[in-house]
mmCIF file of C-alpha atoms in Angstrom:
data_model
loop_
_atom_site.group_PDB
_atom_site.id
_atom_site.type_symbol
_atom_site.label_atom_id
_atom_site.label_comp_id
_atom_site.label_asym_id
_atom_site.label_seq_id
_atom_site.Cartn_x
_atom_site.Cartn_y
_atom_site.Cartn_z
ATOM 1 C CA MET A 28 -2.193 -15.253 2.343
ATOM 2 C CA SER A 29 -2.714 -11.934 0.574
ATOM 3 C CA SER A 30 -0.260 -9.177 1.386
ATOM 4 C CA ASN A 31 1.895 -6.805 -0.577
ATOM 5 C CA LEU A 32 5.331 -6.701 0.970
ATOM 6 C CA GLY A 33 6.459 -3.226 1.905
ATOM 7 C CA ASP A 34 3.260 -1.545 0.744
ATOM 8 C CA ILE A 35 2.401 1.760 2.382
ATOM 9 C CA TYR A 36 -1.234 2.719 2.854
ATOM 10 C CA LEU A 37 -3.007 5.885 3.897
ATOM 11 C CA GLY A 38 -5.092 5.514 7.027
ATOM 12 C CA THR A 39 -8.294 7.391 6.205
ATOM 13 C CA VAL A 40 -8.665 8.221 9.893
ATOM 14 C CA ALA A 41 -5.925 10.803 9.239
ATOM 15 C CA ILE A 42 -8.171 12.849 6.941
ATOM 16 C CA GLU A 43 -11.247 12.579 9.171
ATOM 17 C CA PRO A 44 -11.694 15.610 11.476
ATOM 18 C CA ASN A 45 -14.309 13.735 13.498
ATOM 19 C CA ARG A 46 -12.103 10.689 14.104
ATOM 20 C CA TRP A 47 -12.456 11.048 17.882
ATOM 21 C CA GLY A 48 -15.890 12.666 17.929
ATOM 22 C CA LEU A 49 -14.399 16.079 18.762
ATOM 23 C CA ALA A 50 -15.669 17.989 15.734
ATOM 24 C CA GLU A 51 -19.311 16.949 16.079
ATOM 25 C CA PRO A 52 -21.093 14.713 18.593
ATOM 26 C CA GLY A 53 -21.683 11.123 17.615
ATOM 27 C CA GLY A 54 -18.435 10.310 15.884
ATOM 28 C CA HIS A 55 -19.998 10.146 12.418
ATOM 29 C CA PRO A 56 -17.650 10.815 9.483
ATOM 30 C CA LEU A 57 -17.446 14.275 7.958
ATOM 31 C CA THR A 58 -15.039 13.353 5.152
ATOM 32 C CA ARG A 59 -16.185 11.591 1.996
ATOM 33 C CA VAL A 60 -13.094 9.594 1.183
ATOM 34 C CA SER A 61 -14.138 9.110 -2.450
ATOM 35 C CA GLU A 62 -13.645 12.838 -3.056
ATOM 36 C CA TRP A 63 -9.981 12.499 -2.098
ATOM 37 C CA LEU A 64 -9.105 9.299 -3.930
ATOM 38 C CA PRO A 65 -7.497 11.089 -6.912
ATOM 39 C CA ALA A 66 -5.202 13.004 -4.551
ATOM 40 C CA ILE A 67 -4.400 9.848 -2.580
ATOM 41 C CA SER A 68 -3.544 8.014 -5.786
ATOM 42 C CA GLU A 69 -1.468 10.921 -7.081
ATOM 43 C CA ALA A 70 0.467 10.998 -3.810
ATOM 44 C CA GLY A 71 1.609 7.434 -4.473
ATOM 45 C CA PHE A 72 -0.052 5.413 -1.717
ATOM 46 C CA ASP A 73 -0.484 1.706 -2.407
ATOM 47 C CA GLY A 74 -4.014 1.628 -1.028
ATOM 48 C CA LEU A 75 -6.155 2.498 1.967
ATOM 49 C CA GLU A 76 -6.477 1.435 5.544
ATOM 50 C CA LEU A 77 -10.134 2.382 5.634
ATOM 51 C CA TRP A 78 -11.679 3.526 8.907
ATOM 52 C CA GLU A 79 -14.789 1.368 9.192
ATOM 53 C CA ARG A 80 -17.109 4.354 9.547
ATOM 54 C CA HIS A 81 -15.958 5.572 6.151
ATOM 55 C CA ALA A 82 -17.713 2.455 4.809
ATOM 56 C CA ARG A 83 -20.377 1.560 7.343
ATOM 57 C CA SER A 84 -21.685 5.047 8.194
ATOM 58 C CA VAL A 85 -21.907 6.664 4.760
ATOM 59 C CA PRO A 86 -24.589 6.886 2.057
ATOM 60 C CA ASP A 87 -24.797 4.064 -0.463
ATOM 61 C CA GLU A 88 -23.460 6.253 -3.253
ATOM 62 C CA GLU A 89 -20.312 6.994 -1.242
ATOM 63 C CA LEU A 90 -19.715 3.315 -0.568
ATOM 64 C CA ASP A 91 -20.292 2.526 -4.240
ATOM 65 C CA ALA A 92 -17.719 5.165 -5.233
ATOM 66 C CA LEU A 93 -15.172 3.725 -2.817
ATOM 67 C CA LEU A 94 -15.642 0.201 -4.089
ATOM 68 C CA ALA A 95 -15.469 1.285 -7.741
ATOM 69 C CA SER A 96 -12.198 3.130 -7.267
ATOM 70 C CA GLU A 97 -8.847 1.915 -8.552
ATOM 71 C CA VAL A 98 -7.399 2.802 -5.127
ATOM 72 C CA PRO A 99 -7.823 -0.488 -3.251
ATOM 73 C CA VAL A 100 -9.040 -0.937 0.296
ATOM 74 C CA ARG A 101 -6.248 -3.080 1.698
ATOM 75 C CA ILE A 102 -7.172 -3.045 5.409
ATOM 76 C CA LEU A 103 -10.499 -2.388 7.114
ATOM 77 C CA SER A 104 -9.851 -0.666 10.443
ATOM 78 C CA CYS A 105 -12.466 -1.878 12.915
ATOM 79 C CA TYR A 106 -13.352 -1.118 16.513
ATOM 80 C CA THR A 107 -15.563 -4.086 17.284
ATOM 81 C CA SER A 108 -15.913 -4.798 21.005
ATOM 82 C CA TRP A 109 -14.112 -7.830 22.376
ATOM 83 C CA ASP A 110 -15.787 -7.487 25.764
ATOM 84 C CA GLU A 111 -19.182 -8.329 24.264
ATOM 85 C CA PRO A 112 -19.821 -12.083 24.608
ATOM 86 C CA ASP A 113 -22.241 -12.115 21.663
ATOM 87 C CA ASP A 114 -20.421 -12.628 18.357
ATOM 88 C CA ALA A 115 -23.021 -10.793 16.249
ATOM 89 C CA ASP A 116 -21.099 -7.550 15.725
ATOM 90 C CA ARG A 117 -17.829 -9.366 15.089
ATOM 91 C CA THR A 118 -19.594 -11.560 12.536
ATOM 92 C CA GLU A 119 -20.941 -8.433 10.843
ATOM 93 C CA THR A 120 -17.432 -6.978 10.793
ATOM 94 C CA ALA A 121 -16.179 -10.110 9.051
ATOM 95 C CA ALA A 122 -18.879 -9.673 6.411
ATOM 96 C CA TRP A 123 -17.755 -6.086 5.828
ATOM 97 C CA ILE A 124 -14.198 -7.253 5.191
ATOM 98 C CA GLU A 125 -15.499 -9.252 2.258
ATOM 99 C CA ARG A 126 -17.848 -6.498 1.126
ATOM 100 C CA VAL A 127 -15.078 -3.912 0.741
ATOM 101 C CA GLY A 128 -12.623 -6.450 -0.666
ATOM 102 C CA ALA A 129 -10.022 -5.838 2.035
ATOM 103 C CA GLN A 130 -6.963 -8.045 2.345
ATOM 104 C CA GLY A 131 -6.848 -7.525 6.095
ATOM 105 C CA VAL A 132 -8.692 -6.304 9.158
ATOM 106 C CA LYS A 133 -7.312 -4.218 12.001
ATOM 107 C CA PHE A 134 -8.864 -4.956 15.378
ATOM 108 C CA ASN A 135 -8.232 -4.395 19.078
ATOM 109 C CA VAL A 136 -8.840 -6.870 21.859
ATOM 110 C CA GLY A 137 -10.095 -5.726 25.245
ATOM 111 C CA SER A 138 -8.319 -4.476 28.344
ATOM 112 C CA ASP A 139 -9.409 -6.916 31.074
ATOM 113 C CA PRO A 140 -6.530 -9.235 32.061
ATOM 114 C CA ASP A 141 -9.042 -11.606 33.627
ATOM 115 C CA ALA A 142 -10.750 -12.037 30.247
ATOM 116 C CA ILE A 143 -7.760 -13.162 28.164
ATOM 117 C CA ALA A 144 -9.202 -16.661 27.770
ATOM 118 C CA ASP A 145 -12.525 -15.169 26.641
ATOM 119 C CA TYR A 146 -10.788 -12.835 24.175
ATOM 120 C CA THR A 147 -8.860 -15.796 22.801
ATOM 121 C CA ASP A 148 -12.031 -17.833 22.292
ATOM 122 C CA ARG A 149 -13.733 -14.880 20.593
ATOM 123 C CA LEU A 150 -10.715 -14.331 18.379
ATOM 124 C CA ARG A 151 -10.743 -17.992 17.384
ATOM 125 C CA ARG A 152 -14.381 -17.714 16.338
ATOM 126 C CA PHE A 153 -13.714 -14.409 14.554
ATOM 127 C CA GLU A 154 -10.837 -15.974 12.623
ATOM 128 C CA SER A 155 -13.208 -18.649 11.364
ATOM 129 C CA GLU A 156 -15.529 -15.929 10.000
ATOM 130 C CA VAL A 157 -12.901 -13.741 8.308
ATOM 131 C CA PRO A 158 -12.631 -14.462 4.571
ATOM 132 C CA ASP A 159 -9.857 -16.749 3.396
ATOM 133 C CA GLY A 160 -6.892 -14.746 2.163
ATOM 134 C CA ALA A 161 -7.451 -11.837 4.543
ATOM 135 C CA ARG A 162 -4.988 -11.091 7.330
ATOM 136 C CA LEU A 163 -6.141 -10.569 10.907
ATOM 137 C CA LEU A 164 -4.051 -7.741 12.347
ATOM 138 C CA CYS A 165 -4.262 -7.141 16.086
ATOM 139 C CA GLU A 166 -3.227 -3.657 17.158
ATOM 140 C CA CYS A 167 -0.975 -4.148 20.179
ATOM 141 C CA HIS A 168 -2.331 -0.942 21.641
ATOM 142 C CA PHE A 169 -1.484 0.350 25.084
ATOM 143 C CA GLY A 170 -4.379 -0.237 27.443
ATOM 144 C CA THR A 171 -5.291 -3.578 25.859
ATOM 145 C CA VAL A 172 -4.069 -6.972 26.993
ATOM 146 C CA ALA A 173 -2.142 -7.264 23.707
ATOM 147 C CA GLU A 174 0.090 -4.426 24.891
ATOM 148 C CA ASP A 175 2.016 -7.236 26.593
ATOM 149 C CA PRO A 176 3.652 -8.985 23.633
ATOM 150 C CA ASN A 177 3.894 -12.236 25.574
ATOM 151 C CA VAL A 178 0.114 -12.270 25.976
ATOM 152 C CA ALA A 179 -0.315 -11.433 22.299
ATOM 153 C CA ARG A 180 2.084 -14.204 21.268
ATOM 154 C CA ASP A 181 0.294 -16.825 23.346
ATOM 155 C CA MET A 182 -3.114 -15.773 22.000
ATOM 156 C CA PHE A 183 -1.959 -15.810 18.394
ATOM 157 C CA ASP A 184 0.004 -19.059 18.601
ATOM 158 C CA SER A 185 -3.083 -20.895 19.808
ATOM 159 C CA ILE A 186 -5.121 -19.810 16.779
ATOM 160 C CA ALA A 187 -3.249 -19.357 13.502
ATOM 161 C CA ASP A 188 0.128 -18.868 11.873
ATOM 162 C CA ALA A 189 1.758 -15.506 11.230
ATOM 163 C CA ASP A 190 0.575 -15.261 7.628
ATOM 164 C CA ARG A 191 -3.024 -15.348 8.854
ATOM 165 C CA LEU A 192 -2.814 -13.621 12.252
ATOM 166 C CA GLY A 193 -0.287 -10.900 12.957
ATOM 167 C CA ALA A 194 0.417 -7.935 15.173
ATOM 168 C CA ILE A 195 0.348 -4.212 14.506
ATOM 169 C CA VAL A 196 2.965 -2.076 16.222
ATOM 170 C CA HIS A 197 3.324 1.700 16.323
ATOM 171 C CA VAL A 198 6.251 3.787 15.203
ATOM 172 C CA HIS A 199 5.701 7.102 16.982
ATOM 173 C CA PRO A 200 9.085 8.814 17.244
ATOM 174 C CA GLY A 201 7.584 11.884 18.902
ATOM 175 C CA ALA A 202 6.517 9.785 21.902
ATOM 176 C CA ARG A 203 7.618 6.567 23.575
ATOM 177 C CA ASP A 204 9.106 3.516 21.884
ATOM 178 C CA GLU A 205 6.126 1.257 21.186
ATOM 179 C CA TRP A 206 7.715 -1.124 18.694
ATOM 180 C CA SER A 207 11.042 -2.563 19.853
ATOM 181 C CA GLU A 208 9.768 -4.737 22.719
ATOM 182 C CA PRO A 209 6.907 -6.263 20.692
ATOM 183 C CA LEU A 210 9.273 -6.831 17.785
ATOM 184 C CA GLY A 211 11.732 -8.617 20.060
ATOM 185 C CA VAL A 212 9.047 -10.996 21.311
ATOM 186 C CA LEU A 213 6.849 -11.382 18.243
ATOM 187 C CA GLY A 214 9.425 -11.229 15.452
ATOM 188 C CA ASP A 215 7.776 -11.880 12.112
ATOM 189 C CA ARG A 216 4.371 -11.927 13.803
ATOM 190 C CA VAL A 217 4.642 -8.149 13.375
ATOM 191 C CA ARG A 218 2.877 -7.885 10.037
ATOM 192 C CA HIS A 219 1.732 -4.267 9.955
ATOM 193 C CA VAL A 220 2.954 -0.932 11.281
ATOM 194 C CA HIS A 221 1.114 2.291 12.108
ATOM 195 C CA VAL A 222 3.360 5.287 11.559
ATOM 196 C CA GLN A 223 2.407 8.322 13.656
ATOM 197 C CA VAL A 224 4.321 11.506 12.861
ATOM 198 C CA ALA A 225 1.772 14.230 13.587
ATOM 199 C CA GLU A 226 4.288 16.189 15.671
ATOM 200 C CA TYR A 227 6.515 16.909 12.657
ATOM 201 C CA PRO A 228 5.445 20.126 10.875
ATOM 202 C CA GLN A 229 5.540 20.421 7.121
ATOM 203 C CA ALA A 230 8.744 22.454 7.444
ATOM 204 C CA THR A 231 10.458 19.173 8.347
ATOM 205 C CA SER A 232 11.747 17.754 5.069
ATOM 206 C CA SER A 233 11.137 14.201 3.944
ATOM 207 C CA ASP A 234 14.892 13.600 4.167
ATOM 208 C CA GLU A 235 14.972 14.764 7.785
ATOM 209 C CA LEU A 236 11.924 12.725 8.716
ATOM 210 C CA GLY A 237 13.298 9.709 6.887
ATOM 211 C CA GLU A 238 16.357 9.732 9.116
ATOM 212 C CA VAL A 239 14.094 9.840 12.173
ATOM 213 C CA LEU A 240 12.133 6.837 10.902
ATOM 214 C CA ARG A 241 15.080 4.828 9.613
ATOM 215 C CA PRO A 242 16.064 2.906 12.796
ATOM 216 C CA ALA A 243 12.556 1.532 13.298
ATOM 217 C CA ALA A 244 11.930 0.963 9.599
ATOM 218 C CA GLU A 245 15.129 -1.009 9.108
ATOM 219 C CA ALA A 246 14.721 -3.084 12.269
ATOM 220 C CA ILE A 247 11.112 -4.008 11.541
ATOM 221 C CA SER A 248 11.796 -4.798 7.883
ATOM 222 C CA ALA A 249 14.723 -7.026 8.856
ATOM 223 C CA ALA A 250 12.719 -8.969 11.447
ATOM 224 C CA SER A 251 9.523 -9.146 9.401
ATOM 225 C CA PRO A 252 10.047 -8.647 5.665
ATOM 226 C CA ALA A 253 6.342 -9.320 5.044
ATOM 227 C CA ALA A 254 5.242 -6.270 7.033
ATOM 228 C CA THR A 255 3.091 -3.582 5.454
ATOM 229 C CA TRP A 256 2.740 -0.001 6.667
ATOM 230 C CA THR A 257 0.138 2.726 7.178
ATOM 231 C CA ILE A 258 0.653 6.453 7.515
ATOM 232 C CA GLU A 259 -1.879 6.859 10.307
ATOM 233 C CA PHE A 260 -1.256 10.261 11.922
ATOM 234 C CA SER A 261 0.154 13.227 9.995
ATOM 235 C CA TYR A 262 0.789 16.860 10.815
ATOM 236 C CA GLY A 263 -2.329 19.003 10.993
ATOM 237 C CA MET A 264 -4.463 16.661 13.069
ATOM 238 C CA TRP A 265 -6.283 18.283 15.967
ATOM 239 C CA GLY A 266 -4.457 17.514 19.183
ATOM 240 C CA PHE A 267 -0.782 16.619 19.420
ATOM 241 C CA GLY A 268 -0.081 19.848 21.294
ATOM 242 C CA ARG A 269 -2.519 21.997 19.315
ATOM 243 C CA ASP A 270 -5.803 23.249 20.693
ATOM 244 C CA ASP A 271 -7.477 24.256 17.434
ATOM 245 C CA ALA A 272 -8.563 22.468 14.304
ATOM 246 C CA GLU A 273 -7.412 25.083 11.799
ATOM 247 C CA LEU A 274 -5.240 22.647 9.857
ATOM 248 C CA ASP A 275 -7.353 19.545 10.430
ATOM 249 C CA ASN A 276 -8.740 19.212 6.926
ATOM 250 C CA PRO A 277 -8.096 16.561 4.286
ATOM 251 C CA ALA A 278 -6.249 18.822 1.843
ATOM 252 C CA TYR A 279 -3.679 20.001 4.373
ATOM 253 C CA ILE A 280 -3.189 16.632 6.015
ATOM 254 C CA LEU A 281 -2.726 14.923 2.653
ATOM 255 C CA GLN A 282 0.143 17.338 1.996
ATOM 256 C CA SER A 283 1.700 16.203 5.261
ATOM 257 C CA ALA A 284 0.992 12.548 4.516
ATOM 258 C CA GLN A 285 2.642 12.761 1.103
ATOM 259 C CA ARG A 286 5.795 14.032 2.814
ATOM 260 C CA ASP A 287 5.497 11.212 5.366
ATOM 261 C CA LEU A 288 5.126 8.649 2.581
ATOM 262 C CA ALA A 289 8.295 9.872 0.874
ATOM 263 C CA ALA A 290 10.160 9.781 4.187
ATOM 264 C CA LEU A 291 9.060 6.240 4.977
ATOM 265 C CA ARG A 292 9.892 4.949 1.503
ATOM 266 C CA ALA A 293 13.379 6.421 1.847
ATOM 267 C CA ALA A 294 13.774 4.870 5.313
ATOM 268 C CA LEU A 295 12.761 1.451 4.056
#
């Protein structure tokens, strides 16, 4: 199963001001990721966790530039509905994984506890559509049934092994602990980590931030050496205690993300 142990990716959602549809109605992307690939490469990231709209909602020439780049798309971050009984959109998502050459797909299951059996059946069919060699990475997000790691474990165990189907946990030191309980239950099923450090201004050094990240980084790496990582939220993003978007632009956030990358590498 394709993975690059310890790799750290940039989540392109970080450099997208319209990630939550707050900048302009409709949620369409404003950032052309291809324009920032040289800076992303120079920063030292091992690849991209590409927000699906940065591939599926852009002109053909932008998609061509992304696919021609030496900066690889390692994970396609998708928001396909798991409450929709029809598999058509999930099948299309699986086709996009192959189209962008991703080694994994991030997805979220639904939030209805009465639909766990349905989600499991849909996940089983989705797994059969995802290209061989690509990892299925379920974000154990609060508000979804996978927030309960016991539910996630039972779903995953009925479908595929950890190399094929793993969990994503969040390291968000500025908020609640979202990783230790899932790690305790899922162990090496935790195959990817979203690092969210948007509360730490650029005045915080990489050494200081590295010490903040170290407990989680060391624990996760020890329990799941195959885990990969994404810098998902970095300082400058609209929200996180700020009411304006003054700093929410790719250039500024990439500066923050480069600091975050150095901190995480040191912590690992």
